[in-house]
Amino acid sequence: MSLIHIRSKENDFEISYSENPINLSGLKGKIALKTASLWYSWDNITEEYKNNEIKFRRSPHGRRTVPERDYGSAAELKNEIKKEGIRDESEWKILKLPNGLYDENELNNYIQEYFGTFETPPFYFDVNYATNRFMLIIRDKDYEIDFSHGKIHELLGFDKKIYKEEINYATKI
């Protein structure tokens, strides 16, 4: 058995052998790669790929975010919201991921950081290792995740749609 050093070019997958190419002409036998080690990896989530954003919101049919008061008309309610600076939590928000190499743990770590919690955030990702499929778990029933925005759904194997159920399986492996 011998160790062969392989180098590759920067942005493609063409492999060229080092100084000593392997010559198998006239020999009966097979060659196989037993192990490989990479000292550098590539980002799987980047702004360039348009897959670095998760769009979400609290459902407009969910919790009420305005203090319980009798505002009378809708116009009075709008004015009160502006005056008190109350956010409408049913507005869609974008969680923007920094460029990087993410698995489900790294995605969840960033989601926890975004929501400022060490507890389980309102939604997170899990992997079914038996089927090798991602799962989107929406823990807080008032949340919706919109995978029709951007391309992160392609990377994770989800359909391009809005998810509202508690457990959502990626359909594309």
mmCIF file of C-alpha atoms in Angstrom:
data_model
loop_
_atom_site.group_PDB
_atom_site.id
_atom_site.type_symbol
_atom_site.label_atom_id
_atom_site.label_comp_id
_atom_site.label_asym_id
_atom_site.label_seq_id
_atom_site.Cartn_x
_atom_site.Cartn_y
_atom_site.Cartn_z
ATOM 1 C CA MET A 1 0.000 0.000 0.000
ATOM 2 C CA SER A 2 1.283 3.479 -0.758
ATOM 3 C CA LEU A 3 0.294 7.019 0.144
ATOM 4 C CA ILE A 4 -0.517 9.225 -2.805
ATOM 5 C CA HIS A 5 -0.758 12.986 -2.466
ATOM 6 C CA ILE A 6 -3.548 14.541 -4.543
ATOM 7 C CA ARG A 7 -3.983 18.248 -5.205
ATOM 8 C CA SER A 8 -7.038 19.933 -6.648
ATOM 9 C CA LYS A 9 -7.590 23.262 -8.308
ATOM 10 C CA GLU A 10 -9.296 26.022 -6.360
ATOM 11 C CA ASN A 11 -12.843 26.230 -7.740
ATOM 12 C CA ASP A 12 -13.522 23.027 -9.597
ATOM 13 C CA PHE A 13 -13.508 19.359 -8.870
ATOM 14 C CA GLU A 14 -10.793 18.343 -11.295
ATOM 15 C CA ILE A 15 -8.225 16.239 -9.486
ATOM 16 C CA SER A 16 -4.633 16.118 -10.615
ATOM 17 C CA TYR A 17 -2.032 13.789 -9.155
ATOM 18 C CA SER A 18 1.201 15.070 -7.702
ATOM 19 C CA GLU A 19 4.599 14.401 -9.138
ATOM 20 C CA ASN A 20 4.055 10.617 -9.414
ATOM 21 C CA PRO A 21 0.989 9.710 -11.487
ATOM 22 C CA ILE A 22 -0.397 6.197 -11.058
ATOM 23 C CA ASN A 23 0.324 3.969 -14.040
ATOM 24 C CA LEU A 24 -1.881 0.870 -14.213
ATOM 25 C CA SER A 25 -1.338 -0.023 -17.857
ATOM 26 C CA GLY A 26 -1.024 -3.752 -18.391
ATOM 27 C CA LEU A 27 -1.730 -4.632 -14.757
ATOM 28 C CA LYS A 28 -4.655 -6.672 -13.575
ATOM 29 C CA GLY A 29 -6.092 -5.169 -10.461
ATOM 30 C CA LYS A 30 -8.184 -2.418 -9.059
ATOM 31 C CA ILE A 31 -7.541 0.819 -7.295
ATOM 32 C CA ALA A 32 -9.740 2.230 -4.541
ATOM 33 C CA LEU A 33 -9.729 5.233 -2.301
ATOM 34 C CA LYS A 34 -9.696 3.971 1.269
ATOM 35 C CA THR A 35 -9.757 7.309 3.119
ATOM 36 C CA ALA A 36 -9.628 10.989 2.322
ATOM 37 C CA SER A 37 -8.875 13.948 4.510
ATOM 38 C CA LEU A 38 -9.620 17.560 3.646
ATOM 39 C CA TRP A 39 -7.978 20.402 5.479
ATOM 40 C CA TYR A 40 -10.390 22.940 4.038
ATOM 41 C CA SER A 41 -14.099 22.805 3.435
ATOM 42 C CA TRP A 42 -16.574 24.891 1.498
ATOM 43 C CA ASP A 43 -19.455 27.004 2.761
ATOM 44 C CA ASN A 44 -22.836 25.413 2.101
ATOM 45 C CA ILE A 45 -24.804 28.522 3.111
ATOM 46 C CA THR A 46 -23.864 31.879 1.605
ATOM 47 C CA GLU A 47 -25.425 35.093 0.440
ATOM 48 C CA GLU A 48 -24.033 34.307 -3.025
ATOM 49 C CA TYR A 49 -26.082 31.069 -3.148
ATOM 50 C CA LYS A 50 -29.179 32.977 -1.934
ATOM 51 C CA ASN A 51 -29.712 30.306 0.728
ATOM 52 C CA ASN A 52 -28.753 32.260 3.843
ATOM 53 C CA GLU A 53 -32.175 33.532 4.932
ATOM 54 C CA ILE A 54 -35.016 31.950 6.895
ATOM 55 C CA LYS A 55 -38.285 33.862 6.665
ATOM 56 C CA PHE A 56 -40.642 33.430 9.622
ATOM 57 C CA ARG A 57 -43.425 35.090 11.561
ATOM 58 C CA ARG A 58 -45.874 34.624 14.336
ATOM 59 C CA SER A 59 -49.160 33.716 12.729
ATOM 60 C CA PRO A 60 -51.579 36.650 12.516
ATOM 61 C CA HIS A 61 -54.154 34.223 13.949
ATOM 62 C CA GLY A 62 -51.936 33.521 16.947
ATOM 63 C CA ARG A 63 -51.234 35.552 20.037
ATOM 64 C CA ARG A 64 -52.310 39.132 20.405
ATOM 65 C CA THR A 65 -49.326 41.480 20.758
ATOM 66 C CA VAL A 66 -51.187 44.687 21.592
ATOM 67 C CA PRO A 67 -52.153 45.383 25.212
ATOM 68 C CA GLU A 68 -55.706 44.371 26.072
ATOM 69 C CA ARG A 69 -57.707 47.624 25.840
ATOM 70 C CA ASP A 70 -60.823 48.835 24.125
ATOM 71 C CA TYR A 71 -59.543 50.982 21.266
ATOM 72 C CA GLY A 72 -62.889 51.583 19.624
ATOM 73 C CA SER A 73 -62.082 51.911 15.935
ATOM 74 C CA ALA A 74 -59.317 50.401 13.821
ATOM 75 C CA ALA A 75 -57.926 53.910 13.236
ATOM 76 C CA GLU A 76 -57.578 54.425 16.995
ATOM 77 C CA LEU A 77 -55.781 51.088 17.260
ATOM 78 C CA LYS A 78 -53.336 52.055 14.460
ATOM 79 C CA ASN A 79 -52.605 55.379 16.139
ATOM 80 C CA GLU A 80 -52.078 53.653 19.490
ATOM 81 C CA ILE A 81 -49.644 51.182 17.920
ATOM 82 C CA LYS A 82 -47.632 54.020 16.352
ATOM 83 C CA LYS A 83 -47.716 56.077 19.546
ATOM 84 C CA GLU A 84 -46.586 53.247 21.818
ATOM 85 C CA GLY A 85 -44.155 51.781 19.266
ATOM 86 C CA ILE A 86 -45.796 48.371 19.511
ATOM 87 C CA ARG A 87 -44.484 45.945 16.889
ATOM 88 C CA ASP A 88 -46.854 43.858 14.867
ATOM 89 C CA GLU A 89 -45.345 40.425 15.481
ATOM 90 C CA SER A 90 -47.317 38.948 12.595
ATOM 91 C CA GLU A 91 -45.022 40.746 10.137
ATOM 92 C CA TRP A 92 -42.592 38.468 8.315
ATOM 93 C CA LYS A 93 -39.029 38.617 9.623
ATOM 94 C CA ILE A 94 -35.800 37.429 8.041
ATOM 95 C CA LEU A 95 -33.206 35.493 10.019
ATOM 96 C CA LYS A 96 -30.014 36.071 8.032
ATOM 97 C CA LEU A 97 -27.326 33.414 8.462
ATOM 98 C CA PRO A 98 -23.664 34.406 8.136
ATOM 99 C CA ASN A 99 -21.783 32.590 5.372
ATOM 100 C CA GLY A 100 -20.527 29.262 6.659
ATOM 101 C CA LEU A 101 -20.612 25.492 6.742
ATOM 102 C CA TYR A 102 -23.784 24.442 8.598
ATOM 103 C CA ASP A 103 -25.262 21.174 9.740
ATOM 104 C CA GLU A 104 -28.469 20.986 11.808
ATOM 105 C CA ASN A 105 -26.555 21.679 15.036
ATOM 106 C CA GLU A 106 -24.935 24.833 13.684
ATOM 107 C CA LEU A 107 -28.263 26.023 12.249
ATOM 108 C CA ASN A 108 -29.913 25.484 15.630
ATOM 109 C CA ASN A 109 -27.075 27.225 17.478
ATOM 110 C CA TYR A 110 -27.520 30.291 15.297
ATOM 111 C CA ILE A 111 -31.320 30.225 15.696
ATOM 112 C CA GLN A 112 -30.870 30.063 19.484
ATOM 113 C CA GLU A 113 -28.461 32.983 19.323
ATOM 114 C CA TYR A 114 -30.909 34.953 17.169
ATOM 115 C CA PHE A 115 -33.748 34.428 19.657
ATOM 116 C CA GLY A 116 -31.403 35.053 22.600
ATOM 117 C CA THR A 117 -32.113 31.786 24.352
ATOM 118 C CA PHE A 118 -30.260 28.693 25.462
ATOM 119 C CA GLU A 119 -33.609 26.940 25.627
ATOM 120 C CA THR A 120 -35.272 25.435 22.583
ATOM 121 C CA PRO A 121 -36.249 28.274 20.203
ATOM 122 C CA PRO A 122 -39.734 28.576 18.610
ATOM 123 C CA PHE A 123 -38.524 26.491 15.645
ATOM 124 C CA TYR A 124 -35.485 24.345 15.000
ATOM 125 C CA PHE A 125 -34.115 21.645 12.713
ATOM 126 C CA ASP A 126 -33.516 17.975 13.347
ATOM 127 C CA VAL A 127 -32.311 15.097 11.191
ATOM 128 C CA ASN A 128 -33.793 11.646 10.887
ATOM 129 C CA TYR A 129 -30.542 9.733 10.419
ATOM 130 C CA ALA A 130 -32.324 6.542 9.352
ATOM 131 C CA THR A 131 -33.806 8.280 6.302
ATOM 132 C CA ASN A 132 -31.202 11.058 6.100
ATOM 133 C CA ARG A 133 -33.972 13.673 5.939
ATOM 134 C CA PHE A 134 -34.164 17.060 7.592
ATOM 135 C CA MET A 135 -37.113 17.896 9.808
ATOM 136 C CA LEU A 136 -38.383 21.362 10.662
ATOM 137 C CA ILE A 137 -39.878 21.353 14.147
ATOM 138 C CA ILE A 138 -42.143 24.310 14.917
ATOM 139 C CA ARG A 139 -42.312 24.185 18.699
ATOM 140 C CA ASP A 140 -44.372 27.343 19.131
ATOM 141 C CA LYS A 141 -47.705 26.724 17.367
ATOM 142 C CA ASP A 142 -48.012 30.427 16.539
ATOM 143 C CA TYR A 143 -45.003 30.400 14.176
ATOM 144 C CA GLU A 144 -44.872 29.897 10.414
ATOM 145 C CA ILE A 145 -41.771 29.342 8.280
ATOM 146 C CA ASP A 146 -41.808 30.533 4.665
ATOM 147 C CA PHE A 147 -39.494 28.435 2.513
ATOM 148 C CA SER A 148 -40.804 30.083 -0.659
ATOM 149 C CA HIS A 149 -38.340 32.889 0.142
ATOM 150 C CA GLY A 150 -34.773 32.346 -1.058
ATOM 151 C CA LYS A 151 -33.189 28.963 -1.731
ATOM 152 C CA ILE A 152 -32.447 27.485 1.698
ATOM 153 C CA HIS A 153 -35.297 25.025 1.125
ATOM 154 C CA GLU A 154 -33.282 23.475 -1.736
ATOM 155 C CA LEU A 155 -30.291 22.803 0.506
ATOM 156 C CA LEU A 156 -32.400 21.332 3.310
ATOM 157 C CA GLY A 157 -34.709 19.292 1.036
ATOM 158 C CA PHE A 158 -37.979 21.123 1.699
ATOM 159 C CA ASP A 159 -40.668 22.209 -0.730
ATOM 160 C CA LYS A 160 -41.002 25.877 -1.607
ATOM 161 C CA LYS A 161 -43.993 26.702 0.640
ATOM 162 C CA ILE A 162 -45.095 28.012 4.038
ATOM 163 C CA TYR A 163 -44.839 25.486 6.892
ATOM 164 C CA LYS A 164 -47.197 25.666 9.881
ATOM 165 C CA GLU A 165 -47.358 22.114 11.265
ATOM 166 C CA GLU A 166 -45.433 21.062 14.361
ATOM 167 C CA ILE A 167 -43.323 18.425 12.566
ATOM 168 C CA ASN A 168 -42.419 18.938 8.904
ATOM 169 C CA TYR A 169 -40.340 16.441 6.931
ATOM 170 C CA ALA A 170 -38.131 17.403 4.025
ATOM 171 C CA THR A 171 -39.485 15.573 0.990
ATOM 172 C CA LYS A 172 -36.421 15.859 -1.222
ATOM 173 C CA ILE A 173 -33.433 13.759 -0.243
#
